[in-house]
Amino acid sequence: MSIISKDIQKAVALLNAEELVAIPTETVYGLAGNIFSKKAINAIFETKKRPHFNPLIVHISSLEYLDTIVEYVPEKAKLLAESFWPGPITLVLKKKNTIPDIITAGKDTVAVRIPNHPVTLELLKQLEFPLAAPSANPFNRISPTTPQHVEDYFKYNIKMVLDGGACKNGIESTIIGFENDEPIIYRLGSTSIEAIEKIVGKIEIKNHKESAPVAPGMLARHYAPKTKTVLSDNLSETISKYSGKEIGVLSFQTEIKDRSITFQIVLSKKGNMSEAASKLYNALHTLDRQNLDVIIAERFPDYDLGKSINDRLNRATKK
Ligand code: AMP
Ligand code: MG
């Protein structure tokens, strides 16, 4: 039987009973639990096989609630919250003592955002606690952007996927931390650097540490299909290297006419980055199911969401 349901009241009841529910957001589906329930939070780490050094994002429904979670909000964090929430920006701020250490992996900061999805905003309003919700996939695997992706991963481990349709943005939130009150990008994501810089000026990116990452979205290998995946600057050339193999191709805009390709997905025929981002993970899930020898993904132009897409493709193709 399917665990996918649109019943918000059922989700409320399960979360109140310290169970996990997969929830829709505009970025990807999250595996959600009460931040104050040890049982629920442990279950999140267990279910995902997520290492405990990897902290969780706290989801709230209104800006007023922020003060109950964090000690202090720098001026530029306020500006970003007012400009982008509800939306795909996560702010890492000094936490209040009431936030359990297991949520923050022992750090004195907490990651928080207001998701922009009507179903989950309604759900959050009906709960008396915020939700911790990392992406609803096993650690290191491709994030889910449809209820079906979550069911495929976790049918036997969780009781419900709250159905909010396919995720509109399709890649994770952009994570921003603060050093001396100045914003720094810890993870590229659904909000482009260009949009962020319009609000707070030039911003530094620090997302390439290989060990002891500030944000584990920085880990070199992440978001990965099971099938060998390579990143290409020249599709025809890379395809010819794999001749005789079952080849899948993931391209931005242009369909490659080549009979040695077994399966091909074009992300946006119009060349629209947002459309490409929203379809990226579903395309990787689909390609991963085709029993291919190799997935060849085209590198995106390095601006706007192309930067975030390249970041994910890079990590998907790391060994
Ligand atoms: P996900 O599992 O896809 O929801 O990713 C959550 C991301 O938020 C991970 O990369 C975490 O490392 C990051 N994160 C959560 N809390 C913090 C924190 N206090 N400092 C830095 N990064 C954080
Ligand atoms: Mg994740």
PDB file of C-alpha atoms in Angstrom, residues 136-296:
ATOM      1  CA  ALA A 136      14.362  12.602   2.393  1.00  0.00           C
ATOM      2  CA  ASN A 137      17.022  10.368   0.835  1.00  0.00           C
ATOM      3  CA  PRO A 138      19.584   7.941   2.207  1.00  0.00           C
ATOM      4  CA  PHE A 139      22.878   9.731   2.938  1.00  0.00           C
ATOM      5  CA  ASN A 140      24.804  10.656  -0.231  1.00  0.00           C
ATOM      6  CA  ARG A 141      22.032   9.641  -2.638  1.00  0.00           C
ATOM      7  CA  ILE A 142      20.019  11.835  -5.006  1.00  0.00           C
ATOM      8  CA  SER A 143      17.514  14.097  -3.249  1.00  0.00           C
ATOM      9  CA  PRO A 144      13.807  13.365  -3.854  1.00  0.00           C
ATOM     10  CA  THR A 145      11.693  15.871  -5.779  1.00  0.00           C
ATOM     11  CA  THR A 146       8.463  13.853  -5.977  1.00  0.00           C
ATOM     12  CA  PRO A 147       6.468  11.828  -3.398  1.00  0.00           C
ATOM     13  CA  GLN A 148       7.252   8.712  -5.438  1.00  0.00           C
ATOM     14  CA  HIS A 149      11.026   9.215  -5.070  1.00  0.00           C
ATOM     15  CA  VAL A 150      10.571   9.233  -1.270  1.00  0.00           C
ATOM     16  CA  GLU A 151       8.327   6.189  -1.297  1.00  0.00           C
ATOM     17  CA  ASP A 152      10.884   4.328  -3.409  1.00  0.00           C
ATOM     18  CA  TYR A 153      13.568   5.056  -0.786  1.00  0.00           C
ATOM     19  CA  PHE A 154      11.638   4.703   2.464  1.00  0.00           C
ATOM     20  CA  LYS A 155       8.405   2.739   1.990  1.00  0.00           C
ATOM     21  CA  TYR A 156       9.309   0.371   4.833  1.00  0.00           C
ATOM     22  CA  ASN A 157      10.841   2.943   7.181  1.00  0.00           C
ATOM     23  CA  ILE A 158       8.331   5.759   7.462  1.00  0.00           C
ATOM     24  CA  LYS A 159       4.564   5.966   7.788  1.00  0.00           C
ATOM     25  CA  MET A 160       3.690   8.831   5.490  1.00  0.00           C
ATOM     26  CA  VAL A 161       4.766  11.063   2.625  1.00  0.00           C
ATOM     27  CA  LEU A 162       2.703  14.253   2.649  1.00  0.00           C
ATOM     28  CA  ASP A 163       1.905  14.834  -1.011  1.00  0.00           C
ATOM     29  CA  GLY A 164       2.558  18.374  -2.233  1.00  0.00           C
ATOM     30  CA  GLY A 165       3.284  17.514  -5.848  1.00  0.00           C
ATOM     31  CA  ALA A 166       6.625  17.877  -7.607  1.00  0.00           C
ATOM     32  CA  CYS A 167       9.060  20.373  -6.050  1.00  0.00           C
ATOM     33  CA  LYS A 168       9.089  23.645  -7.989  1.00  0.00           C
ATOM     34  CA  ASN A 169      12.751  24.607  -7.531  1.00  0.00           C
ATOM     35  CA  GLY A 170      14.182  21.108  -7.385  1.00  0.00           C
ATOM     36  CA  ILE A 171      17.561  21.727  -5.787  1.00  0.00           C
ATOM     37  CA  GLU A 172      18.363  22.390  -2.135  1.00  0.00           C
ATOM     38  CA  SER A 173      18.356  25.779  -0.443  1.00  0.00           C
ATOM     39  CA  THR A 174      21.366  28.073  -0.579  1.00  0.00           C
ATOM     40  CA  ILE A 175      23.035  28.009   2.852  1.00  0.00           C
ATOM     41  CA  ILE A 176      24.458  31.240   4.256  1.00  0.00           C
ATOM     42  CA  GLY A 177      26.540  31.563   7.399  1.00  0.00           C
ATOM     43  CA  PHE A 178      27.927  34.692   9.052  1.00  0.00           C
ATOM     44  CA  GLU A 179      31.474  35.512  10.047  1.00  0.00           C
ATOM     45  CA  ASN A 180      31.857  38.841  11.839  1.00  0.00           C
ATOM     46  CA  ASP A 181      28.275  39.558  10.773  1.00  0.00           C
ATOM     47  CA  GLU A 182      29.217  39.252   7.086  1.00  0.00           C
ATOM     48  CA  PRO A 183      27.340  36.649   5.005  1.00  0.00           C
ATOM     49  CA  ILE A 184      29.247  33.729   3.453  1.00  0.00           C
ATOM     50  CA  ILE A 185      27.817  31.071   1.146  1.00  0.00           C
ATOM     51  CA  TYR A 186      28.355  27.583   2.621  1.00  0.00           C
ATOM     52  CA  ARG A 187      26.320  25.724  -0.001  1.00  0.00           C
ATOM     53  CA  LEU A 188      25.201  26.848  -3.444  1.00  0.00           C
ATOM     54  CA  GLY A 189      21.532  26.215  -4.057  1.00  0.00           C
ATOM     55  CA  SER A 190      18.167  27.313  -5.352  1.00  0.00           C
ATOM     56  CA  THR A 191      18.720  31.020  -4.700  1.00  0.00           C
ATOM     57  CA  SER A 192      21.346  32.333  -7.097  1.00  0.00           C
ATOM     58  CA  ILE A 193      24.400  34.275  -5.933  1.00  0.00           C
ATOM     59  CA  GLU A 194      23.350  37.061  -8.282  1.00  0.00           C
ATOM     60  CA  ALA A 195      19.999  37.430  -6.466  1.00  0.00           C
ATOM     61  CA  ILE A 196      21.721  37.381  -3.066  1.00  0.00           C
ATOM     62  CA  GLU A 197      24.340  39.947  -4.064  1.00  0.00           C
ATOM     63  CA  LYS A 198      21.578  42.333  -5.132  1.00  0.00           C
ATOM     64  CA  ILE A 199      20.512  42.442  -1.476  1.00  0.00           C
ATOM     65  CA  VAL A 200      23.773  42.280   0.494  1.00  0.00           C
ATOM     66  CA  GLY A 201      26.534  43.123  -1.994  1.00  0.00           C
ATOM     67  CA  LYS A 202      29.520  40.973  -2.952  1.00  0.00           C
ATOM     68  CA  ILE A 203      29.521  37.664  -1.101  1.00  0.00           C
ATOM     69  CA  GLU A 204      32.271  35.110  -0.464  1.00  0.00           C
ATOM     70  CA  ILE A 205      31.765  31.393  -1.206  1.00  0.00           C
ATOM     71  CA  LYS A 206      33.322  28.778   1.088  1.00  0.00           C
ATOM     72  CA  ASN A 207      31.908  25.466  -0.031  1.00  0.00           C
ATOM     73  CA  HIS A 208      34.894  23.417  -1.064  1.00  0.00           C
ATOM     74  CA  LYS A 209      36.356  22.042   2.136  1.00  0.00           C
ATOM     75  CA  GLU A 210      36.927  18.313   1.764  1.00  0.00           C
ATOM     76  CA  SER A 211      37.117  17.392   5.445  1.00  0.00           C
ATOM     77  CA  ALA A 212      35.325  18.539   8.590  1.00  0.00           C
ATOM     78  CA  PRO A 213      32.949  20.519   6.411  1.00  0.00           C
ATOM     79  CA  VAL A 214      31.127  23.493   7.874  1.00  0.00           C
ATOM     80  CA  ALA A 215      28.078  22.288   5.936  1.00  0.00           C
ATOM     81  CA  PRO A 216      28.190  18.649   4.798  1.00  0.00           C
ATOM     82  CA  GLY A 217      26.428  19.585   1.559  1.00  0.00           C
ATOM     83  CA  MET A 218      30.086  20.473   0.908  1.00  0.00           C
ATOM     84  CA  LEU A 219      31.246  16.863   1.014  1.00  0.00           C
ATOM     85  CA  ALA A 220      32.999  15.984  -2.224  1.00  0.00           C
ATOM     86  CA  ARG A 221      30.711  13.081  -3.075  1.00  0.00           C
ATOM     87  CA  HIS A 222      27.025  13.740  -2.476  1.00  0.00           C
ATOM     88  CA  TYR A 223      23.786  13.723  -4.456  1.00  0.00           C
ATOM     89  CA  ALA A 224      25.070  10.706  -6.375  1.00  0.00           C
ATOM     90  CA  PRO A 225      23.368   8.197  -8.701  1.00  0.00           C
ATOM     91  CA  LYS A 226      24.428   4.536  -8.360  1.00  0.00           C
ATOM     92  CA  THR A 227      25.377   4.459 -12.031  1.00  0.00           C
ATOM     93  CA  LYS A 228      28.859   5.744 -12.908  1.00  0.00           C
ATOM     94  CA  THR A 229      28.368   9.400 -13.810  1.00  0.00           C
ATOM     95  CA  VAL A 230      30.804  11.700 -15.594  1.00  0.00           C
ATOM     96  CA  LEU A 231      30.755  15.425 -16.237  1.00  0.00           C
ATOM     97  CA  SER A 232      31.494  16.586 -19.766  1.00  0.00           C
ATOM     98  CA  ASP A 233      32.572  19.829 -21.406  1.00  0.00           C
ATOM     99  CA  ASN A 234      32.058  18.327 -24.828  1.00  0.00           C
ATOM    100  CA  LEU A 235      29.304  15.730 -25.084  1.00  0.00           C
ATOM    101  CA  SER A 236      30.178  14.288 -28.523  1.00  0.00           C
ATOM    102  CA  GLU A 237      33.788  13.794 -27.497  1.00  0.00           C
ATOM    103  CA  THR A 238      32.905  12.107 -24.187  1.00  0.00           C
ATOM    104  CA  ILE A 239      30.265   9.912 -25.842  1.00  0.00           C
ATOM    105  CA  SER A 240      32.865   8.611 -28.322  1.00  0.00           C
ATOM    106  CA  LYS A 241      35.114   7.565 -25.393  1.00  0.00           C
ATOM    107  CA  TYR A 242      32.407   5.207 -24.150  1.00  0.00           C
ATOM    108  CA  SER A 243      31.539   3.583 -27.477  1.00  0.00           C
ATOM    109  CA  GLY A 244      30.116   0.088 -27.095  1.00  0.00           C
ATOM    110  CA  LYS A 245      28.683   0.943 -23.645  1.00  0.00           C
ATOM    111  CA  GLU A 246      25.095   1.631 -22.637  1.00  0.00           C
ATOM    112  CA  ILE A 247      25.220   5.419 -22.488  1.00  0.00           C
ATOM    113  CA  GLY A 248      22.800   7.860 -20.882  1.00  0.00           C
ATOM    114  CA  VAL A 249      23.093  11.557 -21.643  1.00  0.00           C
ATOM    115  CA  LEU A 250      21.880  14.488 -19.556  1.00  0.00           C
ATOM    116  CA  SER A 251      22.106  17.735 -21.476  1.00  0.00           C
ATOM    117  CA  PHE A 252      21.082  21.306 -20.739  1.00  0.00           C
ATOM    118  CA  GLN A 253      19.437  22.465 -23.935  1.00  0.00           C
ATOM    119  CA  THR A 254      20.468  20.537 -27.004  1.00  0.00           C
ATOM    120  CA  GLU A 255      19.496  17.041 -28.035  1.00  0.00           C
ATOM    121  CA  ILE A 256      22.499  15.056 -29.264  1.00  0.00           C
ATOM    122  CA  LYS A 257      21.800  13.013 -32.386  1.00  0.00           C
ATOM    123  CA  ASP A 258      23.979   9.965 -31.930  1.00  0.00           C
ATOM    124  CA  ARG A 259      22.803   6.383 -32.248  1.00  0.00           C
ATOM    125  CA  SER A 260      25.207   5.113 -29.638  1.00  0.00           C
ATOM    126  CA  ILE A 261      23.125   6.869 -26.956  1.00  0.00           C
ATOM    127  CA  THR A 262      20.685   4.522 -25.175  1.00  0.00           C
ATOM    128  CA  PHE A 263      18.755   7.116 -23.153  1.00  0.00           C
ATOM    129  CA  GLN A 264      18.798  10.898 -23.260  1.00  0.00           C
ATOM    130  CA  ILE A 265      17.207  13.691 -21.234  1.00  0.00           C
ATOM    131  CA  VAL A 266      17.282  17.357 -22.218  1.00  0.00           C
ATOM    132  CA  LEU A 267      16.645  19.526 -19.140  1.00  0.00           C
ATOM    133  CA  SER A 268      15.352  22.692 -20.817  1.00  0.00           C
ATOM    134  CA  LYS A 269      14.903  23.021 -24.567  1.00  0.00           C
ATOM    135  CA  LYS A 270      14.349  26.764 -24.001  1.00  0.00           C
ATOM    136  CA  GLY A 271      17.661  27.035 -22.165  1.00  0.00           C
ATOM    137  CA  ASN A 272      15.938  28.142 -18.961  1.00  0.00           C
ATOM    138  CA  MET A 273      18.107  27.532 -15.867  1.00  0.00           C
ATOM    139  CA  SER A 274      15.199  27.401 -13.389  1.00  0.00           C
ATOM    140  CA  GLU A 275      13.417  24.802 -15.486  1.00  0.00           C
ATOM    141  CA  ALA A 276      16.650  22.792 -15.736  1.00  0.00           C
ATOM    142  CA  ALA A 277      17.214  22.978 -11.957  1.00  0.00           C
ATOM    143  CA  SER A 278      13.659  21.858 -11.222  1.00  0.00           C
ATOM    144  CA  LYS A 279      14.078  18.786 -13.443  1.00  0.00           C
ATOM    145  CA  LEU A 280      17.664  17.876 -12.548  1.00  0.00           C
ATOM    146  CA  TYR A 281      17.130  15.301  -9.769  1.00  0.00           C
ATOM    147  CA  ASN A 282      14.144  13.675 -11.422  1.00  0.00           C
ATOM    148  CA  ALA A 283      16.301  13.251 -14.526  1.00  0.00           C
ATOM    149  CA  LEU A 284      19.091  11.673 -12.467  1.00  0.00           C
ATOM    150  CA  HIS A 285      16.603   9.334 -10.756  1.00  0.00           C
ATOM    151  CA  THR A 286      15.216   8.329 -14.174  1.00  0.00           C
ATOM    152  CA  LEU A 287      18.654   7.805 -15.746  1.00  0.00           C
ATOM    153  CA  ASP A 288      19.739   5.788 -12.709  1.00  0.00           C
ATOM    154  CA  ARG A 289      16.862   3.338 -13.290  1.00  0.00           C
ATOM    155  CA  GLN A 290      17.836   2.522 -16.919  1.00  0.00           C
ATOM    156  CA  ASN A 291      20.621  -0.007 -16.205  1.00  0.00           C
ATOM    157  CA  LEU A 292      23.161   2.104 -18.051  1.00  0.00           C
ATOM    158  CA  ASP A 293      26.956   1.679 -17.928  1.00  0.00           C
ATOM    159  CA  VAL A 294      27.516   5.406 -17.729  1.00  0.00           C
ATOM    160  CA  ILE A 295      25.609   8.674 -17.379  1.00  0.00           C
ATOM    161  CA  ILE A 296      27.276  11.575 -19.188  1.00  0.00           C
TER     162      ILE A 296
END
